[in-house]
C-alpha angles and dihedrals in degrees: 000000000000118000097239089064096054099091094046091049093048091052097043112105089214096058111018096090096053126104114248091250095054093042092052091050091051093049096042094107097026119127136198114236126188123210130191121230109282095021118134117238095187137337131239106268096026115132109268105239102151148032120224136209119195109233097171136004132008135299127199121213113199143162131213113235121223087258092057098254122133118242114197108222099180145337113219129199138186118336094010118126129207144185094037097134095045094048090047093052096035092234125141120274107266092205141041116246118210133175108240092184133018101288145172122219134190108226117205120194112247095217091054089048090057093046093050091048092053092048098041117041089186087072089064088070091058091049092049091049091049091048090050091053090054091046093049091049090054092047090051090048092052091046091051092049095049104032106032135063122237090258091053092049091052091045090052092048093051092047091058091060094073138045092210112122101199144357130037123333143162123225131191117231103240096213139003124299095249089061092043089054092049092048091052094046093249138123115246091248090053090052090052090052091049091051089051091050091051090064086076087060097049100267122129118186128191131172097293111012146032125222111208123195095202122006092193091059091048091054090051089053090052091053100045 
């Protein structure tokens, strides 16, 4: 495996528990692919032939509803993997994957994934861990939609963009506001209203960043 991939591989839930020998076998035929913002990685219904790990940038997973509207399922950043279950079972992708920024992905062949799993039961732990991360993210998403207001959802989203524990901070918005709204289950106009309401709580948002007076207070607002 090439050196530039080492950090991403170590931090990937899918791969970080593997021995070096098993990991190298799995990644033997893997390739890095770069995508420009707006480029499609695969379409909903395409045969699932590969698993992907995000090395750089952001990827949107979405589904088209029967009415023709787009439903954002997830937005994934660095070190997150996707399409494991479909590649393992050989079923079609249930979502469309699109680069929402310039990004680089590690593409792992699905057939090799299945062979390594059959020959190395330890790899099953990595797959289970990765599946749990996806499941937990969906549970959190459902909880946020049902139990939290729009303002709380936005506050929680902003609080994940920094590791600061208290005091003032400034965070860069990782993608455009339309995508933020879709990821939070909101309409763009509802997101704008939530941003306006957050001014009362010391948060000022412009086109590309948010200035937060006290990140600890914002996290309390998100949890109330």
